């Protein structure tokens, strides 16, 4: 396009057209970020895009979504629409009880480098919408900046600190435990589930890993002895 415009109208017009198309492309991609449904690769605890890895499988009642972009005012509506679409259209899996609907939405947030105030409010609204439909949000692997922002905005307290995990697999296992422990298709989370999960010591250690690591960091960004000890342990 730029080459043709330059030949037709000259260099200045061609450059302006090229810059304009590039800017429009960036805005479009930013407002419509790539969002992937993640599934578990057989024989591993790794979760990948189900479209890229068809062998990856999902669990009934649980949808794992990865947002591959910062979340801000221009794309939060698009993200909410996609989450609603995945909630309604996620195909049944042969893994886990046949519950017939989604009860847990896990947000894999490792690619999310930034969240603005509009997105924070939208996430609060989304939590309330999900709560009204008996759907629990879980957050997996947020970076330090995003985690602190969510904490200061009250989102971590709102969804429950027990629903923030280091790894997607940890989040899936806790959600799957709730699904399997239900005696019927209507899953009811206990009042304590949103804040204090009864987990094994190993699961509790995994949950506290990020918090302990960040608290142990000193001014030069190195981790303290406790965090280094956690890093050396096998959490797979």
PDB file of C-alpha atoms in Angstrom:
ATOM      1  CA  UNK A   1       0.000   0.000   0.000  1.00  0.00           C
ATOM      2  CA  UNK A   2       2.763   2.469   0.975  1.00  0.00           C
ATOM      3  CA  UNK A   3       4.797   1.589  -2.116  1.00  0.00           C
ATOM      4  CA  UNK A   4       1.844   2.064  -4.474  1.00  0.00           C
ATOM      5  CA  UNK A   5       0.829   5.355  -2.820  1.00  0.00           C
ATOM      6  CA  UNK A   6       4.409   6.645  -3.022  1.00  0.00           C
ATOM      7  CA  UNK A   7       4.624   5.871  -6.741  1.00  0.00           C
ATOM      8  CA  UNK A   8       1.256   7.526  -7.361  1.00  0.00           C
ATOM      9  CA  UNK A   9       1.290  10.582  -5.097  1.00  0.00           C
ATOM     10  CA  UNK A  10       4.920  11.045  -4.083  1.00  0.00           C
ATOM     11  CA  UNK A  11       7.118  10.284  -1.104  1.00  0.00           C
ATOM     12  CA  UNK A  12       5.493  12.575   1.470  1.00  0.00           C
ATOM     13  CA  UNK A  13       1.965  11.314   0.838  1.00  0.00           C
ATOM     14  CA  UNK A  14       3.229   7.730   0.736  1.00  0.00           C
ATOM     15  CA  UNK A  15       4.971   8.047   4.110  1.00  0.00           C
ATOM     16  CA  UNK A  16       1.902   9.630   5.700  1.00  0.00           C
ATOM     17  CA  UNK A  17      -0.339   6.859   4.378  1.00  0.00           C
ATOM     18  CA  UNK A  18       2.084   4.219   5.647  1.00  0.00           C
ATOM     19  CA  UNK A  19       2.231   5.748   9.104  1.00  0.00           C
ATOM     20  CA  UNK A  20      -1.542   6.080   9.186  1.00  0.00           C
ATOM     21  CA  UNK A  21      -2.117   2.419   8.303  1.00  0.00           C
ATOM     22  CA  UNK A  22       0.494   1.299  10.834  1.00  0.00           C
ATOM     23  CA  UNK A  23      -1.128   3.380  13.561  1.00  0.00           C
ATOM     24  CA  UNK A  24      -4.580   2.048  12.687  1.00  0.00           C
ATOM     25  CA  UNK A  25      -3.252  -1.525  12.840  1.00  0.00           C
ATOM     26  CA  UNK A  26      -1.691  -0.976  16.270  1.00  0.00           C
ATOM     27  CA  UNK A  27      -4.899   0.557  17.637  1.00  0.00           C
ATOM     28  CA  UNK A  28      -6.981  -2.307  16.246  1.00  0.00           C
ATOM     29  CA  UNK A  29      -4.689  -4.964  17.711  1.00  0.00           C
ATOM     30  CA  UNK A  30      -4.624  -3.209  21.063  1.00  0.00           C
ATOM     31  CA  UNK A  31      -8.401  -2.866  21.234  1.00  0.00           C
ATOM     32  CA  UNK A  32      -8.920  -6.472  20.075  1.00  0.00           C
ATOM     33  CA  UNK A  33      -6.174  -8.436  21.859  1.00  0.00           C
ATOM     34  CA  UNK A  34      -5.496 -12.094  21.333  1.00  0.00           C
ATOM     35  CA  UNK A  35      -7.305 -14.212  23.909  1.00  0.00           C
ATOM     36  CA  UNK A  36      -6.759 -17.955  24.164  1.00  0.00           C
ATOM     37  CA  UNK A  37      -8.577 -20.787  25.893  1.00  0.00           C
ATOM     38  CA  UNK A  38      -5.955 -22.974  27.520  1.00  0.00           C
ATOM     39  CA  UNK A  39      -5.971 -26.740  27.891  1.00  0.00           C
ATOM     40  CA  UNK A  40      -3.660 -29.172  29.617  1.00  0.00           C
ATOM     41  CA  UNK A  41      -1.115 -31.026  27.514  1.00  0.00           C
ATOM     42  CA  UNK A  42      -1.390 -34.782  28.191  1.00  0.00           C
ATOM     43  CA  UNK A  43       1.138 -36.091  30.673  1.00  0.00           C
ATOM     44  CA  UNK A  44       2.219 -32.618  31.837  1.00  0.00           C
ATOM     45  CA  UNK A  45       1.118 -29.753  34.048  1.00  0.00           C
ATOM     46  CA  UNK A  46       1.559 -27.338  31.137  1.00  0.00           C
ATOM     47  CA  UNK A  47      -1.425 -25.432  29.711  1.00  0.00           C
ATOM     48  CA  UNK A  48      -1.427 -24.161  26.142  1.00  0.00           C
ATOM     49  CA  UNK A  49      -3.766 -22.657  23.535  1.00  0.00           C
ATOM     50  CA  UNK A  50      -6.263 -25.352  22.549  1.00  0.00           C
ATOM     51  CA  UNK A  51      -6.337 -24.076  18.964  1.00  0.00           C
ATOM     52  CA  UNK A  52      -2.576 -24.325  18.638  1.00  0.00           C
ATOM     53  CA  UNK A  53      -2.414 -27.651  20.474  1.00  0.00           C
ATOM     54  CA  UNK A  54      -5.525 -29.695  19.638  1.00  0.00           C
ATOM     55  CA  UNK A  55      -4.394 -32.492  21.957  1.00  0.00           C
ATOM     56  CA  UNK A  56      -4.659 -30.168  24.971  1.00  0.00           C
ATOM     57  CA  UNK A  57      -7.758 -30.983  26.994  1.00  0.00           C
ATOM     58  CA  UNK A  58     -10.028 -28.906  29.220  1.00  0.00           C
ATOM     59  CA  UNK A  59     -12.056 -29.828  32.283  1.00  0.00           C
ATOM     60  CA  UNK A  60     -15.813 -29.629  32.555  1.00  0.00           C
ATOM     61  CA  UNK A  61     -16.965 -26.700  34.649  1.00  0.00           C
ATOM     62  CA  UNK A  62     -13.625 -24.866  34.329  1.00  0.00           C
ATOM     63  CA  UNK A  63     -12.450 -22.455  31.639  1.00  0.00           C
ATOM     64  CA  UNK A  64      -8.873 -21.192  31.577  1.00  0.00           C
ATOM     65  CA  UNK A  65      -8.344 -17.985  29.595  1.00  0.00           C
ATOM     66  CA  UNK A  66      -5.111 -16.158  28.787  1.00  0.00           C
ATOM     67  CA  UNK A  67      -5.169 -12.489  27.761  1.00  0.00           C
ATOM     68  CA  UNK A  68      -2.102 -11.691  25.663  1.00  0.00           C
ATOM     69  CA  UNK A  69      -2.065  -7.920  26.186  1.00  0.00           C
ATOM     70  CA  UNK A  70      -2.321  -5.184  28.810  1.00  0.00           C
ATOM     71  CA  UNK A  71      -5.893  -4.652  29.978  1.00  0.00           C
ATOM     72  CA  UNK A  72      -7.186  -1.088  29.736  1.00  0.00           C
ATOM     73  CA  UNK A  73     -10.225   0.982  28.792  1.00  0.00           C
ATOM     74  CA  UNK A  74      -9.957   0.343  25.039  1.00  0.00           C
ATOM     75  CA  UNK A  75     -10.085  -3.451  25.212  1.00  0.00           C
ATOM     76  CA  UNK A  76     -11.861  -4.373  28.444  1.00  0.00           C
ATOM     77  CA  UNK A  77     -15.275  -4.576  26.755  1.00  0.00           C
ATOM     78  CA  UNK A  78     -13.871  -6.881  24.087  1.00  0.00           C
ATOM     79  CA  UNK A  79     -12.292  -9.079  26.766  1.00  0.00           C
ATOM     80  CA  UNK A  80     -15.551  -9.307  28.727  1.00  0.00           C
ATOM     81  CA  UNK A  81     -17.433 -10.262  25.555  1.00  0.00           C
ATOM     82  CA  UNK A  82     -14.937 -13.037  24.814  1.00  0.00           C
ATOM     83  CA  UNK A  83     -15.149 -14.359  28.371  1.00  0.00           C
ATOM     84  CA  UNK A  84     -18.915 -14.501  28.098  1.00  0.00           C
ATOM     85  CA  UNK A  85     -18.610 -16.283  24.760  1.00  0.00           C
ATOM     86  CA  UNK A  86     -16.225 -18.895  26.185  1.00  0.00           C
ATOM     87  CA  UNK A  87     -18.482 -19.390  29.178  1.00  0.00           C
ATOM     88  CA  UNK A  88     -21.450 -20.198  26.945  1.00  0.00           C
ATOM     89  CA  UNK A  89     -19.736 -22.053  24.106  1.00  0.00           C
ATOM     90  CA  UNK A  90     -16.997 -24.076  25.785  1.00  0.00           C
ATOM     91  CA  UNK A  91     -17.416 -27.636  24.462  1.00  0.00           C
ATOM     92  CA  UNK A  92     -17.975 -30.518  26.854  1.00  0.00           C
ATOM     93  CA  UNK A  93     -14.880 -32.453  27.825  1.00  0.00           C
ATOM     94  CA  UNK A  94     -14.402 -36.050  28.849  1.00  0.00           C
ATOM     95  CA  UNK A  95     -12.348 -34.808  31.813  1.00  0.00           C
ATOM     96  CA  UNK A  96     -14.069 -34.162  35.109  1.00  0.00           C
ATOM     97  CA  UNK A  97     -17.741 -34.558  36.100  1.00  0.00           C
ATOM     98  CA  UNK A  98     -20.349 -33.590  33.535  1.00  0.00           C
ATOM     99  CA  UNK A  99     -21.650 -30.462  35.264  1.00  0.00           C
ATOM    100  CA  UNK A 100     -23.224 -28.913  32.187  1.00  0.00           C
ATOM    101  CA  UNK A 101     -21.945 -25.365  32.660  1.00  0.00           C
ATOM    102  CA  UNK A 102     -18.973 -23.269  33.759  1.00  0.00           C
ATOM    103  CA  UNK A 103     -18.469 -22.669  37.469  1.00  0.00           C
ATOM    104  CA  UNK A 104     -14.856 -21.448  37.471  1.00  0.00           C
ATOM    105  CA  UNK A 105     -13.051 -18.950  35.234  1.00  0.00           C
ATOM    106  CA  UNK A 106      -9.275 -18.882  35.593  1.00  0.00           C
ATOM    107  CA  UNK A 107      -7.489 -15.828  34.213  1.00  0.00           C
ATOM    108  CA  UNK A 108      -3.888 -16.590  33.241  1.00  0.00           C
ATOM    109  CA  UNK A 109      -2.336 -13.150  33.582  1.00  0.00           C
ATOM    110  CA  UNK A 110       1.378 -13.664  32.916  1.00  0.00           C
ATOM    111  CA  UNK A 111       1.240 -11.712  29.596  1.00  0.00           C
ATOM    112  CA  UNK A 112      -0.676  -8.830  31.219  1.00  0.00           C
ATOM    113  CA  UNK A 113       1.881  -6.118  31.966  1.00  0.00           C
ATOM    114  CA  UNK A 114      -0.533  -3.335  32.936  1.00  0.00           C
ATOM    115  CA  UNK A 115      -4.100  -2.723  34.075  1.00  0.00           C
ATOM    116  CA  UNK A 116      -5.663   0.742  34.218  1.00  0.00           C
ATOM    117  CA  UNK A 117      -8.419   2.054  36.481  1.00  0.00           C
ATOM    118  CA  UNK A 118     -11.159   1.436  33.907  1.00  0.00           C
ATOM    119  CA  UNK A 119     -10.144  -2.204  33.633  1.00  0.00           C
ATOM    120  CA  UNK A 120     -10.024  -2.505  37.426  1.00  0.00           C
ATOM    121  CA  UNK A 121     -13.615  -1.299  37.710  1.00  0.00           C
ATOM    122  CA  UNK A 122     -14.661  -3.597  34.858  1.00  0.00           C
ATOM    123  CA  UNK A 123     -13.084  -6.575  36.640  1.00  0.00           C
ATOM    124  CA  UNK A 124     -15.016  -5.674  39.789  1.00  0.00           C
ATOM    125  CA  UNK A 125     -18.231  -5.552  37.765  1.00  0.00           C
ATOM    126  CA  UNK A 126     -17.340  -8.857  36.123  1.00  0.00           C
ATOM    127  CA  UNK A 127     -16.805 -10.450  39.522  1.00  0.00           C
ATOM    128  CA  UNK A 128     -20.241  -9.298  40.650  1.00  0.00           C
ATOM    129  CA  UNK A 129     -21.832 -10.622  37.464  1.00  0.00           C
ATOM    130  CA  UNK A 130     -20.130 -13.975  37.918  1.00  0.00           C
ATOM    131  CA  UNK A 131     -21.025 -14.098  41.594  1.00  0.00           C
ATOM    132  CA  UNK A 132     -24.688 -13.663  40.703  1.00  0.00           C
ATOM    133  CA  UNK A 133     -24.378 -16.711  38.429  1.00  0.00           C
ATOM    134  CA  UNK A 134     -22.380 -18.809  40.927  1.00  0.00           C
ATOM    135  CA  UNK A 135     -19.145 -18.486  38.980  1.00  0.00           C
ATOM    136  CA  UNK A 136     -15.842 -18.043  40.805  1.00  0.00           C
ATOM    137  CA  UNK A 137     -12.912 -16.133  39.279  1.00  0.00           C
ATOM    138  CA  UNK A 138      -9.356 -17.302  39.920  1.00  0.00           C
ATOM    139  CA  UNK A 139      -6.176 -15.459  38.963  1.00  0.00           C
ATOM    140  CA  UNK A 140      -3.019 -17.294  37.952  1.00  0.00           C
ATOM    141  CA  UNK A 141       0.548 -16.029  37.633  1.00  0.00           C
ATOM    142  CA  UNK A 142       0.153 -12.236  37.674  1.00  0.00           C
ATOM    143  CA  UNK A 143       3.381 -10.262  37.641  1.00  0.00           C
ATOM    144  CA  UNK A 144       4.380  -8.199  40.664  1.00  0.00           C
ATOM    145  CA  UNK A 145       3.102  -4.870  39.350  1.00  0.00           C
ATOM    146  CA  UNK A 146      -0.276  -6.248  38.330  1.00  0.00           C
ATOM    147  CA  UNK A 147      -0.668  -8.174  41.578  1.00  0.00           C
ATOM    148  CA  UNK A 148       0.067  -5.080  43.663  1.00  0.00           C
ATOM    149  CA  UNK A 149      -2.352  -3.000  41.598  1.00  0.00           C
ATOM    150  CA  UNK A 150      -5.118  -5.599  41.997  1.00  0.00           C
ATOM    151  CA  UNK A 151      -4.417  -5.761  45.725  1.00  0.00           C
ATOM    152  CA  UNK A 152      -4.534  -2.002  46.201  1.00  0.00           C
ATOM    153  CA  UNK A 153      -7.743  -1.789  44.179  1.00  0.00           C
ATOM    154  CA  UNK A 154      -9.364  -4.399  46.426  1.00  0.00           C
ATOM    155  CA  UNK A 155      -9.860  -7.010  43.718  1.00  0.00           C
ATOM    156  CA  UNK A 156      -7.755  -9.674  45.467  1.00  0.00           C
ATOM    157  CA  UNK A 157      -9.823  -9.240  48.648  1.00  0.00           C
ATOM    158  CA  UNK A 158     -13.015  -9.223  46.596  1.00  0.00           C
ATOM    159  CA  UNK A 159     -12.407 -12.530  44.825  1.00  0.00           C
ATOM    160  CA  UNK A 160     -10.568 -13.998  47.813  1.00  0.00           C
ATOM    161  CA  UNK A 161      -6.815 -14.266  48.392  1.00  0.00           C
ATOM    162  CA  UNK A 162      -7.162 -18.037  48.221  1.00  0.00           C
ATOM    163  CA  UNK A 163      -8.087 -17.717  44.556  1.00  0.00           C
ATOM    164  CA  UNK A 164      -4.760 -16.213  43.494  1.00  0.00           C
ATOM    165  CA  UNK A 165      -2.254 -18.837  42.340  1.00  0.00           C
ATOM    166  CA  UNK A 166       1.317 -19.110  41.131  1.00  0.00           C
ATOM    167  CA  UNK A 167       0.511 -21.587  38.373  1.00  0.00           C
ATOM    168  CA  UNK A 168      -2.479 -22.357  36.205  1.00  0.00           C
ATOM    169  CA  UNK A 169      -2.236 -26.011  37.210  1.00  0.00           C
ATOM    170  CA  UNK A 170      -2.589 -25.136  40.902  1.00  0.00           C
ATOM    171  CA  UNK A 171      -5.718 -23.118  40.138  1.00  0.00           C
ATOM    172  CA  UNK A 172      -7.186 -25.921  38.035  1.00  0.00           C
ATOM    173  CA  UNK A 173      -6.562 -28.525  40.728  1.00  0.00           C
ATOM    174  CA  UNK A 174      -8.318 -26.460  43.403  1.00  0.00           C
ATOM    175  CA  UNK A 175     -11.269 -25.751  41.103  1.00  0.00           C
ATOM    176  CA  UNK A 176     -11.416 -29.393  40.056  1.00  0.00           C
ATOM    177  CA  UNK A 177     -11.499 -30.426  43.698  1.00  0.00           C
ATOM    178  CA  UNK A 178     -14.606 -28.280  44.200  1.00  0.00           C
ATOM    179  CA  UNK A 179     -16.226 -29.755  41.092  1.00  0.00           C
ATOM    180  CA  UNK A 180     -15.491 -33.340  42.097  1.00  0.00           C
ATOM    181  CA  UNK A 181     -16.544 -32.863  45.711  1.00  0.00           C
ATOM    182  CA  UNK A 182     -19.956 -31.614  44.682  1.00  0.00           C
ATOM    183  CA  UNK A 183     -22.674 -34.186  45.186  1.00  0.00           C
ATOM    184  CA  UNK A 184     -24.787 -32.679  42.424  1.00  0.00           C
ATOM    185  CA  UNK A 185     -24.484 -30.505  39.340  1.00  0.00           C
ATOM    186  CA  UNK A 186     -25.248 -27.387  41.423  1.00  0.00           C
ATOM    187  CA  UNK A 187     -21.892 -26.455  42.901  1.00  0.00           C
ATOM    188  CA  UNK A 188     -22.093 -24.270  45.997  1.00  0.00           C
ATOM    189  CA  UNK A 189     -18.880 -22.717  47.258  1.00  0.00           C
ATOM    190  CA  UNK A 190     -18.546 -22.654  51.024  1.00  0.00           C
ATOM    191  CA  UNK A 191     -18.403 -19.203  52.653  1.00  0.00           C
ATOM    192  CA  UNK A 192     -14.737 -19.833  53.402  1.00  0.00           C
ATOM    193  CA  UNK A 193     -13.898 -20.832  49.834  1.00  0.00           C
ATOM    194  CA  UNK A 194     -13.525 -17.277  48.608  1.00  0.00           C
ATOM    195  CA  UNK A 195     -10.822 -16.468  51.125  1.00  0.00           C
ATOM    196  CA  UNK A 196      -9.468 -19.477  53.023  1.00  0.00           C
ATOM    197  CA  UNK A 197      -9.208 -22.755  51.177  1.00  0.00           C
ATOM    198  CA  UNK A 198      -8.443 -25.924  53.078  1.00  0.00           C
ATOM    199  CA  UNK A 199      -5.487 -27.161  51.113  1.00  0.00           C
ATOM    200  CA  UNK A 200      -2.578 -29.499  51.625  1.00  0.00           C
ATOM    201  CA  UNK A 201       0.618 -27.956  53.047  1.00  0.00           C
ATOM    202  CA  UNK A 202       2.224 -28.201  49.611  1.00  0.00           C
ATOM    203  CA  UNK A 203      -0.659 -26.322  47.984  1.00  0.00           C
ATOM    204  CA  UNK A 204      -0.504 -23.652  50.679  1.00  0.00           C
ATOM    205  CA  UNK A 205       3.215 -23.273  50.066  1.00  0.00           C
ATOM    206  CA  UNK A 206       2.604 -22.835  46.341  1.00  0.00           C
ATOM    207  CA  UNK A 207      -0.028 -20.193  47.022  1.00  0.00           C
ATOM    208  CA  UNK A 208       2.305 -18.268  49.304  1.00  0.00           C
ATOM    209  CA  UNK A 209       5.255 -18.485  46.944  1.00  0.00           C
ATOM    210  CA  UNK A 210       4.698 -15.180  45.156  1.00  0.00           C
ATOM    211  CA  UNK A 211       3.845 -13.280  48.292  1.00  0.00           C
ATOM    212  CA  UNK A 212       6.900 -14.578  50.158  1.00  0.00           C
ATOM    213  CA  UNK A 213       9.152 -13.914  47.192  1.00  0.00           C
ATOM    214  CA  UNK A 214       7.996 -10.328  46.762  1.00  0.00           C
ATOM    215  CA  UNK A 215       8.189  -9.597  50.491  1.00  0.00           C
ATOM    216  CA  UNK A 216      11.721 -11.019  50.598  1.00  0.00           C
ATOM    217  CA  UNK A 217      12.980  -8.850  47.757  1.00  0.00           C
ATOM    218  CA  UNK A 218      15.382  -6.131  48.813  1.00  0.00           C
ATOM    219  CA  UNK A 219      16.139  -2.838  47.145  1.00  0.00           C
ATOM    220  CA  UNK A 220      18.339  -4.290  44.417  1.00  0.00           C
ATOM    221  CA  UNK A 221      15.722  -6.804  43.321  1.00  0.00           C
ATOM    222  CA  UNK A 222      17.456  -9.906  44.739  1.00  0.00           C
ATOM    223  CA  UNK A 223      15.468 -12.429  46.721  1.00  0.00           C
ATOM    224  CA  UNK A 224      16.102 -13.175  50.383  1.00  0.00           C
ATOM    225  CA  UNK A 225      17.084 -16.517  51.873  1.00  0.00           C
ATOM    226  CA  UNK A 226      13.482 -17.650  52.363  1.00  0.00           C
ATOM    227  CA  UNK A 227      12.560 -16.839  48.771  1.00  0.00           C
ATOM    228  CA  UNK A 228      15.699 -18.500  47.445  1.00  0.00           C
ATOM    229  CA  UNK A 229      14.813 -21.622  49.430  1.00  0.00           C
ATOM    230  CA  UNK A 230      11.357 -21.648  47.842  1.00  0.00           C
ATOM    231  CA  UNK A 231      12.845 -21.179  44.410  1.00  0.00           C
ATOM    232  CA  UNK A 232      15.070 -24.223  44.817  1.00  0.00           C
ATOM    233  CA  UNK A 233      12.188 -26.503  45.758  1.00  0.00           C
ATOM    234  CA  UNK A 234      10.411 -28.634  43.202  1.00  0.00           C
ATOM    235  CA  UNK A 235       6.969 -27.111  42.671  1.00  0.00           C
ATOM    236  CA  UNK A 236       6.089 -29.142  39.563  1.00  0.00           C
TER     237      UNK A 236
END
